[in-house]
GROMACS .gro file of C-alpha atoms in nm:
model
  347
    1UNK     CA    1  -0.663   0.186   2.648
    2UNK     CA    2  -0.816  -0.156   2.637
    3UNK     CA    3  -0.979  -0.338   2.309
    4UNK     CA    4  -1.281  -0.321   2.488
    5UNK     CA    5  -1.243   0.044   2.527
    6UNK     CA    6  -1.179   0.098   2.151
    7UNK     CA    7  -1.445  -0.038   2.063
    8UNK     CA    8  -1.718   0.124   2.307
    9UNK     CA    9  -1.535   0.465   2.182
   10UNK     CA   10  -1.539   0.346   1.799
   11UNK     CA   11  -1.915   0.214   1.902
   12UNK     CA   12  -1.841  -0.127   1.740
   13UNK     CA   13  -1.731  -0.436   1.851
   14UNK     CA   14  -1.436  -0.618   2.005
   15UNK     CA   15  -1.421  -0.867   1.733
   16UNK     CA   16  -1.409  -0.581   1.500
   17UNK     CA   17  -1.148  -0.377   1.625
   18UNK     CA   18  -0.917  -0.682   1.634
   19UNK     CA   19  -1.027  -0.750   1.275
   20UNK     CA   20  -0.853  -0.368   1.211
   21UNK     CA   21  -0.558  -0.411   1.428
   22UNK     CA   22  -0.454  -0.733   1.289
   23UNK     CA   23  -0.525  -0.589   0.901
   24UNK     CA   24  -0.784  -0.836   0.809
   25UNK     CA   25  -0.970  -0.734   0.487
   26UNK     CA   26  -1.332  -0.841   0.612
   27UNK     CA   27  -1.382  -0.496   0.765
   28UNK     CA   28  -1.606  -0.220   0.621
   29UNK     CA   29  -1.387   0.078   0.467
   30UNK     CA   30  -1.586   0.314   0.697
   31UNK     CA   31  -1.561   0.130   1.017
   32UNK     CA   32  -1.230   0.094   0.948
   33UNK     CA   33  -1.190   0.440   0.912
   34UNK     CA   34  -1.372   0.507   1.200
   35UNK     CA   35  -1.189   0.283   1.422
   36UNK     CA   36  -0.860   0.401   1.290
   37UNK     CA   37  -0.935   0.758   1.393
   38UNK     CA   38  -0.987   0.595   1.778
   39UNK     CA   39  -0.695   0.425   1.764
   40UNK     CA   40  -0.469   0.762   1.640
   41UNK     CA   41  -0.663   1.010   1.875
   42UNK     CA   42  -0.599   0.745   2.166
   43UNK     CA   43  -0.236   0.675   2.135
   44UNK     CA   44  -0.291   0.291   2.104
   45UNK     CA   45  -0.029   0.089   2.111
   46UNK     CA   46  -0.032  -0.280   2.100
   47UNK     CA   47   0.155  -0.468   2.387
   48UNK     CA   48   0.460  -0.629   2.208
   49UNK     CA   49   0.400  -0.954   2.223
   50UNK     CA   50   0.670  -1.287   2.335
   51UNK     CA   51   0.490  -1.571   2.182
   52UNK     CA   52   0.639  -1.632   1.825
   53UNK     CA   53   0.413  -1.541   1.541
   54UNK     CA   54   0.608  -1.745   1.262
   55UNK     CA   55   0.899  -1.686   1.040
   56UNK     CA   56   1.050  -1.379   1.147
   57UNK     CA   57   0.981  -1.151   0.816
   58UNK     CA   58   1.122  -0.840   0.737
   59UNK     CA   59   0.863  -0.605   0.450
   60UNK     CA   60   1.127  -0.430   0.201
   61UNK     CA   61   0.982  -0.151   0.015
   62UNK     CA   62   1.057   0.037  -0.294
   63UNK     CA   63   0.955   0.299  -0.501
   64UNK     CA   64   1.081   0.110  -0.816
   65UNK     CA   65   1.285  -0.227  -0.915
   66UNK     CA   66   1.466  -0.283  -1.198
   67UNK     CA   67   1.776  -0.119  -1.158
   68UNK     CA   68   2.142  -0.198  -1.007
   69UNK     CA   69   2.110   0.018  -0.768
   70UNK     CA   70   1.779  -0.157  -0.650
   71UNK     CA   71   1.971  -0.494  -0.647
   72UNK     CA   72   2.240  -0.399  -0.457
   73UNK     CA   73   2.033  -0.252  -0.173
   74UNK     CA   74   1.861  -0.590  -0.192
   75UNK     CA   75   2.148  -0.788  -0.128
   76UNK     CA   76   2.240  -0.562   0.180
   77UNK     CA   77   1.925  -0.647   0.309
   78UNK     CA   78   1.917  -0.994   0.233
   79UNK     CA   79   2.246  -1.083   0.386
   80UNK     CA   80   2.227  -0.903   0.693
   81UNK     CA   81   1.841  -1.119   0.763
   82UNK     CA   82   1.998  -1.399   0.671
   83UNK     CA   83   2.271  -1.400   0.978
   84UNK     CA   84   1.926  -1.343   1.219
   85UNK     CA   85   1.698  -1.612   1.049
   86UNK     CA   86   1.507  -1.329   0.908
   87UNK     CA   87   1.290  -1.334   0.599
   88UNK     CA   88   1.260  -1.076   0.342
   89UNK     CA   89   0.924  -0.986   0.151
   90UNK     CA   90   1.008  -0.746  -0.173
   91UNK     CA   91   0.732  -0.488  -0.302
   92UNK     CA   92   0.765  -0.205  -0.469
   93UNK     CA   93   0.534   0.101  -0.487
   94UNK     CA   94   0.525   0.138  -0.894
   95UNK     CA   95   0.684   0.480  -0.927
   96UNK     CA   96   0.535   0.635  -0.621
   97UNK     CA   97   0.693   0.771  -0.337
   98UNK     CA   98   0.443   0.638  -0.085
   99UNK     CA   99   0.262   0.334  -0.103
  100UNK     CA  100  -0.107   0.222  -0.100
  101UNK     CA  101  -0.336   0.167   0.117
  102UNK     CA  102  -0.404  -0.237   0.024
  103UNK     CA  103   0.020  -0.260   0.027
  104UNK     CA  104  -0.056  -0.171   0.411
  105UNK     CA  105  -0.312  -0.370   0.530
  106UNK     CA  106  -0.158  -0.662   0.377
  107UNK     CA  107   0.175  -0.606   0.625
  108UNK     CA  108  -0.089  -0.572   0.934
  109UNK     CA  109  -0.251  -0.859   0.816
  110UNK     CA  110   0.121  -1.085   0.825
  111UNK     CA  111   0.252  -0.851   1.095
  112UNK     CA  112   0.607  -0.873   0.985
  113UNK     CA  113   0.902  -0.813   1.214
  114UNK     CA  114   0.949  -0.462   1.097
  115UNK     CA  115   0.927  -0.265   0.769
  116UNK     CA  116   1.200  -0.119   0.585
  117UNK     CA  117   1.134   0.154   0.307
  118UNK     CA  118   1.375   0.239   0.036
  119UNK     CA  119   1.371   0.570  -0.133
  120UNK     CA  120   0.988   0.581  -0.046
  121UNK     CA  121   0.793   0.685   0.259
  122UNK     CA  122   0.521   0.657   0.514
  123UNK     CA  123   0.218   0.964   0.541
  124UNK     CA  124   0.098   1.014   0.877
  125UNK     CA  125  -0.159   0.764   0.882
  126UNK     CA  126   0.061   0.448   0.758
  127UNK     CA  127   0.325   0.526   1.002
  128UNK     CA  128   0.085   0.596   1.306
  129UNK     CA  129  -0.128   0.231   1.178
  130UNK     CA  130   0.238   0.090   1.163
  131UNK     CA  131   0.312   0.216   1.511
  132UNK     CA  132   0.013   0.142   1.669
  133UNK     CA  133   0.091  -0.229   1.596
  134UNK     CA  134   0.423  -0.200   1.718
  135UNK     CA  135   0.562  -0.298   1.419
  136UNK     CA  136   0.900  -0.052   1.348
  137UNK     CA  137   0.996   0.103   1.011
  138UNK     CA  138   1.346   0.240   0.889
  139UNK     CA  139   1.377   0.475   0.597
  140UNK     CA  140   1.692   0.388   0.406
  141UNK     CA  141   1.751   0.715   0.143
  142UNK     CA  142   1.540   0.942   0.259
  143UNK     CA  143   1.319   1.149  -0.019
  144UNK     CA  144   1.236   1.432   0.232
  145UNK     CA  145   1.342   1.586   0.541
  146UNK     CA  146   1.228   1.329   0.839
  147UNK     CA  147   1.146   1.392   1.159
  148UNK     CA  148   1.428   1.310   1.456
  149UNK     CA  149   1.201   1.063   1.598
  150UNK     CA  150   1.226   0.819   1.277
  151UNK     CA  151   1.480   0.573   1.216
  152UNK     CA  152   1.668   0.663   0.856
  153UNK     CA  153   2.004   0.530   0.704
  154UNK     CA  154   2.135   0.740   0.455
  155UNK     CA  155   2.514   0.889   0.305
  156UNK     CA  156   2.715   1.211   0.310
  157UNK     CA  157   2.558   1.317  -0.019
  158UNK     CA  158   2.611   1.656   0.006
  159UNK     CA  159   3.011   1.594   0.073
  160UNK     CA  160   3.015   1.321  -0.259
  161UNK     CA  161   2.829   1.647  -0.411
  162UNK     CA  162   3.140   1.845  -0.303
  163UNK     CA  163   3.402   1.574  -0.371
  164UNK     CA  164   3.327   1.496  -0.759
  165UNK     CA  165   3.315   1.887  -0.805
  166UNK     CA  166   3.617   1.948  -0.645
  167UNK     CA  167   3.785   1.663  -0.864
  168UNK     CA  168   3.697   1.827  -1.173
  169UNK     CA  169   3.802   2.171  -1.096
  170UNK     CA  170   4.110   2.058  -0.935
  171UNK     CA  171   4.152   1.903  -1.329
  172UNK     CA  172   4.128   2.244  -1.457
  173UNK     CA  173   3.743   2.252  -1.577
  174UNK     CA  174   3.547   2.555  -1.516
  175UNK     CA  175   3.159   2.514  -1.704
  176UNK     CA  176   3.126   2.238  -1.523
  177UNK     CA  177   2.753   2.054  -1.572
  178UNK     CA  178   2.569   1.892  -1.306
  179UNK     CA  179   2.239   1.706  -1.384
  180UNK     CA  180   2.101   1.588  -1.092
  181UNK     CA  181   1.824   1.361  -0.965
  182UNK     CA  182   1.486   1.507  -0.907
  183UNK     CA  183   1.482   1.843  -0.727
  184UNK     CA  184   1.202   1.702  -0.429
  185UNK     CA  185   1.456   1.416  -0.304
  186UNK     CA  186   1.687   1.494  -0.031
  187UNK     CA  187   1.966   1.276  -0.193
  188UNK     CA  188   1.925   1.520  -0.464
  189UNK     CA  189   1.914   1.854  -0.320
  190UNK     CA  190   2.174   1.760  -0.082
  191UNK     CA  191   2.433   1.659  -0.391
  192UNK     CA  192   2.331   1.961  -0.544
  193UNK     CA  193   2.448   2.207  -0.262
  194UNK     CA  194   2.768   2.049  -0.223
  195UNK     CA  195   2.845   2.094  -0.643
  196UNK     CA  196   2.783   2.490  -0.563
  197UNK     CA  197   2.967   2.514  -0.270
  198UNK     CA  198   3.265   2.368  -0.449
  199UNK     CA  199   3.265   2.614  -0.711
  200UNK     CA  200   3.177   2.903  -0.483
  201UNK     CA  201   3.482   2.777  -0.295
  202UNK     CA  202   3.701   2.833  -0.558
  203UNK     CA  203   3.588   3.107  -0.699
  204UNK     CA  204   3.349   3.007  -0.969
  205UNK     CA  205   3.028   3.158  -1.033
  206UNK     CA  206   2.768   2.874  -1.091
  207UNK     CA  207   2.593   2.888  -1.416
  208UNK     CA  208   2.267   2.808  -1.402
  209UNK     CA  209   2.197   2.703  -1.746
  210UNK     CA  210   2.448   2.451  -1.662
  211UNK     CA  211   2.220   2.263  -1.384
  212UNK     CA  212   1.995   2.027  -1.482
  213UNK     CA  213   1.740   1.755  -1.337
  214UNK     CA  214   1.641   1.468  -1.438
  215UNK     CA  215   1.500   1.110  -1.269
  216UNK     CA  216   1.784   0.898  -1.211
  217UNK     CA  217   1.769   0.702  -1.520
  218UNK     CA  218   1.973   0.686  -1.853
  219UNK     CA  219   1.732   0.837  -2.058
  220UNK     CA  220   1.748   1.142  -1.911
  221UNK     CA  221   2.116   1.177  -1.856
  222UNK     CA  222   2.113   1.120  -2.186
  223UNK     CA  223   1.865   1.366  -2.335
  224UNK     CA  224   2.013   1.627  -2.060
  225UNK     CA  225   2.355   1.574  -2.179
  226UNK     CA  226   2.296   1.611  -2.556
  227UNK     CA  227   2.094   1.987  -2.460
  228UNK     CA  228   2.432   2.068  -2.239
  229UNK     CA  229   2.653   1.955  -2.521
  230UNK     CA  230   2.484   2.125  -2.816
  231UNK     CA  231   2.457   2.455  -2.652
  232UNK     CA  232   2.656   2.754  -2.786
  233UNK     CA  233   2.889   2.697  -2.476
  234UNK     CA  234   2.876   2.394  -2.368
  235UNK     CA  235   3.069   2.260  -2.072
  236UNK     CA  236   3.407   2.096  -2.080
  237UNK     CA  237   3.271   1.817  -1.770
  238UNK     CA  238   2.951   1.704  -1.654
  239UNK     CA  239   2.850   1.569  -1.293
  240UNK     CA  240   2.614   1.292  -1.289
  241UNK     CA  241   2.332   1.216  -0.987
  242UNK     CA  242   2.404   0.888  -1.054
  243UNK     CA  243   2.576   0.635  -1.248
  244UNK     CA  244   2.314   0.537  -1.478
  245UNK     CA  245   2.253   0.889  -1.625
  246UNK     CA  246   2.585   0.912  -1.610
  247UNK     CA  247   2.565   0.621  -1.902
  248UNK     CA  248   2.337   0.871  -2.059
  249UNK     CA  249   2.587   1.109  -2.097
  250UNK     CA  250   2.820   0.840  -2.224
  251UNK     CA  251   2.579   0.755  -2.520
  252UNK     CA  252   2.496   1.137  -2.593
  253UNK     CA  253   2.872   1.188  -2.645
  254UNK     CA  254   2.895   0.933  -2.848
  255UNK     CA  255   2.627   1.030  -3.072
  256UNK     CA  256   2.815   1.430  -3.125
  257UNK     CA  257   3.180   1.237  -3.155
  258UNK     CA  258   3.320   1.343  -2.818
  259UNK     CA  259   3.576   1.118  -2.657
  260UNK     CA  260   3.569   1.102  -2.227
  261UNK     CA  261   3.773   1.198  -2.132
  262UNK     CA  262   3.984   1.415  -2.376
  263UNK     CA  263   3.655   1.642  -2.523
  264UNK     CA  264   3.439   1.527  -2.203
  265UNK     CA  265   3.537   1.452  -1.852
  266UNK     CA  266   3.233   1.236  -1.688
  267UNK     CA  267   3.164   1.181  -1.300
  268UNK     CA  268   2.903   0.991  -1.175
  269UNK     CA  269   2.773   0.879  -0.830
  270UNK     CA  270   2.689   0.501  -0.678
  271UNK     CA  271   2.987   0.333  -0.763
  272UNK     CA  272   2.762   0.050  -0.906
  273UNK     CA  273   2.896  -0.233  -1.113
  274UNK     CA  274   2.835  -0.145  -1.429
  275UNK     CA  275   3.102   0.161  -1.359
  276UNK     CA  276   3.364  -0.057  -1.395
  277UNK     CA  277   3.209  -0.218  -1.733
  278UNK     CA  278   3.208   0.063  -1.978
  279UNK     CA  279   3.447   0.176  -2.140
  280UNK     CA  280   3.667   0.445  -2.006
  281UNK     CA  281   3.619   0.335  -1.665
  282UNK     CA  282   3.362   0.578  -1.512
  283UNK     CA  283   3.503   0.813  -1.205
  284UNK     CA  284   3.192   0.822  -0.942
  285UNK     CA  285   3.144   0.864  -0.578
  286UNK     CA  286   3.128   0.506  -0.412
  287UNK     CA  287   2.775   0.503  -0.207
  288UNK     CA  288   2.790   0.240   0.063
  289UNK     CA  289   2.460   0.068  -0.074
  290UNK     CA  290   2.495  -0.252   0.065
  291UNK     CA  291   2.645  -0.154   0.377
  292UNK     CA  292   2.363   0.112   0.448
  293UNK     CA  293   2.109  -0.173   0.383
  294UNK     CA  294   2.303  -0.386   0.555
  295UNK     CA  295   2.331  -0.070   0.899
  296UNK     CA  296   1.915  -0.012   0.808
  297UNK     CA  297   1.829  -0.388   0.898
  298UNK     CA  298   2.058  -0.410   1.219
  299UNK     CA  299   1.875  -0.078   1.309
  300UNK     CA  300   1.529  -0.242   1.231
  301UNK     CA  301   1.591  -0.565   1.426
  302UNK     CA  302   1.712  -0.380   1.727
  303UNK     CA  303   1.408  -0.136   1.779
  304UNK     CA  304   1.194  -0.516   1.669
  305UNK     CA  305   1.365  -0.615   1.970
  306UNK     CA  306   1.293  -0.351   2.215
  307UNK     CA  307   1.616  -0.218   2.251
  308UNK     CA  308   1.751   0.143   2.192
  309UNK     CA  309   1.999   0.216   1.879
  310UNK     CA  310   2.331   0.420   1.960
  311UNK     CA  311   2.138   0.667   1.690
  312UNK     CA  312   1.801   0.644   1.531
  313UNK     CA  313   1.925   0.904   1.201
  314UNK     CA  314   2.295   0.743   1.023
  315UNK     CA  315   2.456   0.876   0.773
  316UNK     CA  316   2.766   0.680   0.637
  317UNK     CA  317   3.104   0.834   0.425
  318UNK     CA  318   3.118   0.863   0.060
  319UNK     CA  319   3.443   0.849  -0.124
  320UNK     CA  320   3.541   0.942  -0.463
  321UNK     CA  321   3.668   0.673  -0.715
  322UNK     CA  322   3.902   0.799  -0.960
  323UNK     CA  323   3.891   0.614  -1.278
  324UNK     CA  324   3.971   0.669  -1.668
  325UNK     CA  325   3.611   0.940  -1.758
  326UNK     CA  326   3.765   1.207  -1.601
  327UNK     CA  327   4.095   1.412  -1.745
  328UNK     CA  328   4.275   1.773  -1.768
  329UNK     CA  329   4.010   1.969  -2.039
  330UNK     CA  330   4.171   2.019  -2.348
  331UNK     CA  331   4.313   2.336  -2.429
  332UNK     CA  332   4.073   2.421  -2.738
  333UNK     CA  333   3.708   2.487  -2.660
  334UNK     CA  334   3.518   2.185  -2.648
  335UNK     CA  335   3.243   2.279  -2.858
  336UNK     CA  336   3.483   2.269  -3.127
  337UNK     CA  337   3.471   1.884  -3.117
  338UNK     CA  338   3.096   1.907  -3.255
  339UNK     CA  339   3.053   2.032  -3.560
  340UNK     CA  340   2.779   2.272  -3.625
  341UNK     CA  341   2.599   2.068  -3.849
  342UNK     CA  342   2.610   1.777  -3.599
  343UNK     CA  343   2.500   2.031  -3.295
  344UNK     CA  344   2.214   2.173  -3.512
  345UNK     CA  345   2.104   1.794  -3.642
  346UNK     CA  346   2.110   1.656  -3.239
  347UNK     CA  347   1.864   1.961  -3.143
   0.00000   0.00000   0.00000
């Protein structure tokens, strides 16, 4: 279809419709509904255009900053534009898994290059305005299960699931803890099947009181770690989702008197930085962060420039880093190492 046609179907004007397309805020929020419906039921899709628009920019989404993990995405990001003379514009969703509504028309508005989300996602509508504009998206992390049709770059999480679980049983542990991320996220869920298949592998029944969630932050590797380790039997290791509640568990050991590893073996999962700052060395699964930032922007660029990936869905290889957290368990029960008065003051 034509403008023109839009807007007879969308009974407004030309003007109007072009107001919508290019995200301009000076349009009713009902016609803009209204000509938003047209432009789904229709199909519409911009003709890409060849005359240069600008700086080249490149809209990098999260669902929350202020972590390492954040920052190193961001540099994987930042150095792959770089090498194409592409810009980066950083916002972040507060929390929430998709973003608003105002976040949107703002990238229509500057129609950047392509969009690039980051442990967030599109609904129907955002992706379909995004498309109609013919302005790409890749999901880097997926939360959910996408579609085949839409570009993702993610990592073998449910082999690093399998790897850090196989490292601590091939130590000797047996109540082996896992407290993962939150149970909706694929990176999650997918981490989570591989710790069970390892121990159905070798013969050990998982104990559910032993798996935990919690949001990917200290605090509640922390407060999940103390409940594990103050439990009439606790476990002798604990998996981390990642590396920062993984310094959770660090600090709740600290606070019964357990040394990692010889009363607790710790794994996490990132291989961020700050693994190699505390003190023991923290085993973890290395996640390719930058370098799936790095894949997601090459991937962006290339549908930006009309062209067809080898693969619109990536997943890149995990590998386990082996450092000082992790160790045989001791041959006494480790809830021995917490007194009872200690166990019963934590809870």
């Amino acid at each position: 279809m034509t403008i023109s046609q839009l807007a007879a179907a969308a009974e407004v004007s030309v003007p109007t419709v072009s107001k919508v397309l290019n995200g301009r805020p000076d349009v009713a929020r009902e016609t803009r509904a209204r000509v938003e419906a047209v432009i789904q039921r229709h199909g519409y899709q911009r003709r890409r255009s060849t005359t240069p628009r600008g700086p080249r920019l490149v809209d990098l989404v999260f669902n929350e900053l202020g972590n390492p993990w954040a920052l190193e995405i961001i540099r994987g990001v930042e150095g792959a534009a770089r090498e194409q003379g592409v810009e980066v514009v950083l916002s972040e969703c507060l929390g929430a898994r998709t973003p608003r509504q105002e976040w949107l028309d703002s990238v229509l508005e500057r129609r950047p290059t392509g969009v690039i989300m980051v442990f967030s996602d599109l609904d129907h509508d955002q992706r379909t305005q995004l498309e109609a504009r013919n302005i790409p998206f890749v999901v880097v992390d997926p939360v959910g299960e996408e579609r085949g049709d839409v570009p993702s770059v993610g990592s073998a999480n449910y082999t690093g699931g399998g790897l850090a679980t196989r490292h601590l049983l091939d130590l000797g542990h047996r109540r082996i803890a896992v407290i993962g991320g939150p149970p909706e996220t694929l990176c999650s869920r997918a981490r989570l099947s591989g710790y069970r298949e390892a121990l159905e592998h070798a013969g050990v029944r998982p104990d559910e009181s032993l798996v935990r969630s919690g949001n990917f932050f200290v605090e509640s590797g922390h407060d999940e770690a103390l409940s594990l380790l103050t439990s009439a039997d606790p476990p002798t290791a604990i998996f981390a989702g990642n590396d920062l509640q993984a310094l959770g568990v660090y600090r709740a050991a600290r606070e019964l008197g357990l040394r990692i590893p010889d009363d607790l073996s710790v794994v996490g999962y990132d291989d961020l930085p700050v693994a190699r700052w505390v003190g023991p060395e923290l085993t973890t699964v290395h996640q390719p962060l930058a370098r799936m930032a790095d894949t997601a922007t090459r991937l962006l660029l290339t549908l930006a420039a009309g062209e067809t990936p080898p693969a619109l869905r990536v997943d890149l290889a995990v590998d386990l880093v082996v450092r000082g957290s992790t160790a045989p368990p001791r041959a006494a029960p480790a809830q021995s190492s917490v007194p009872t008065s200690r166990r019963a003051a934590a809870t």
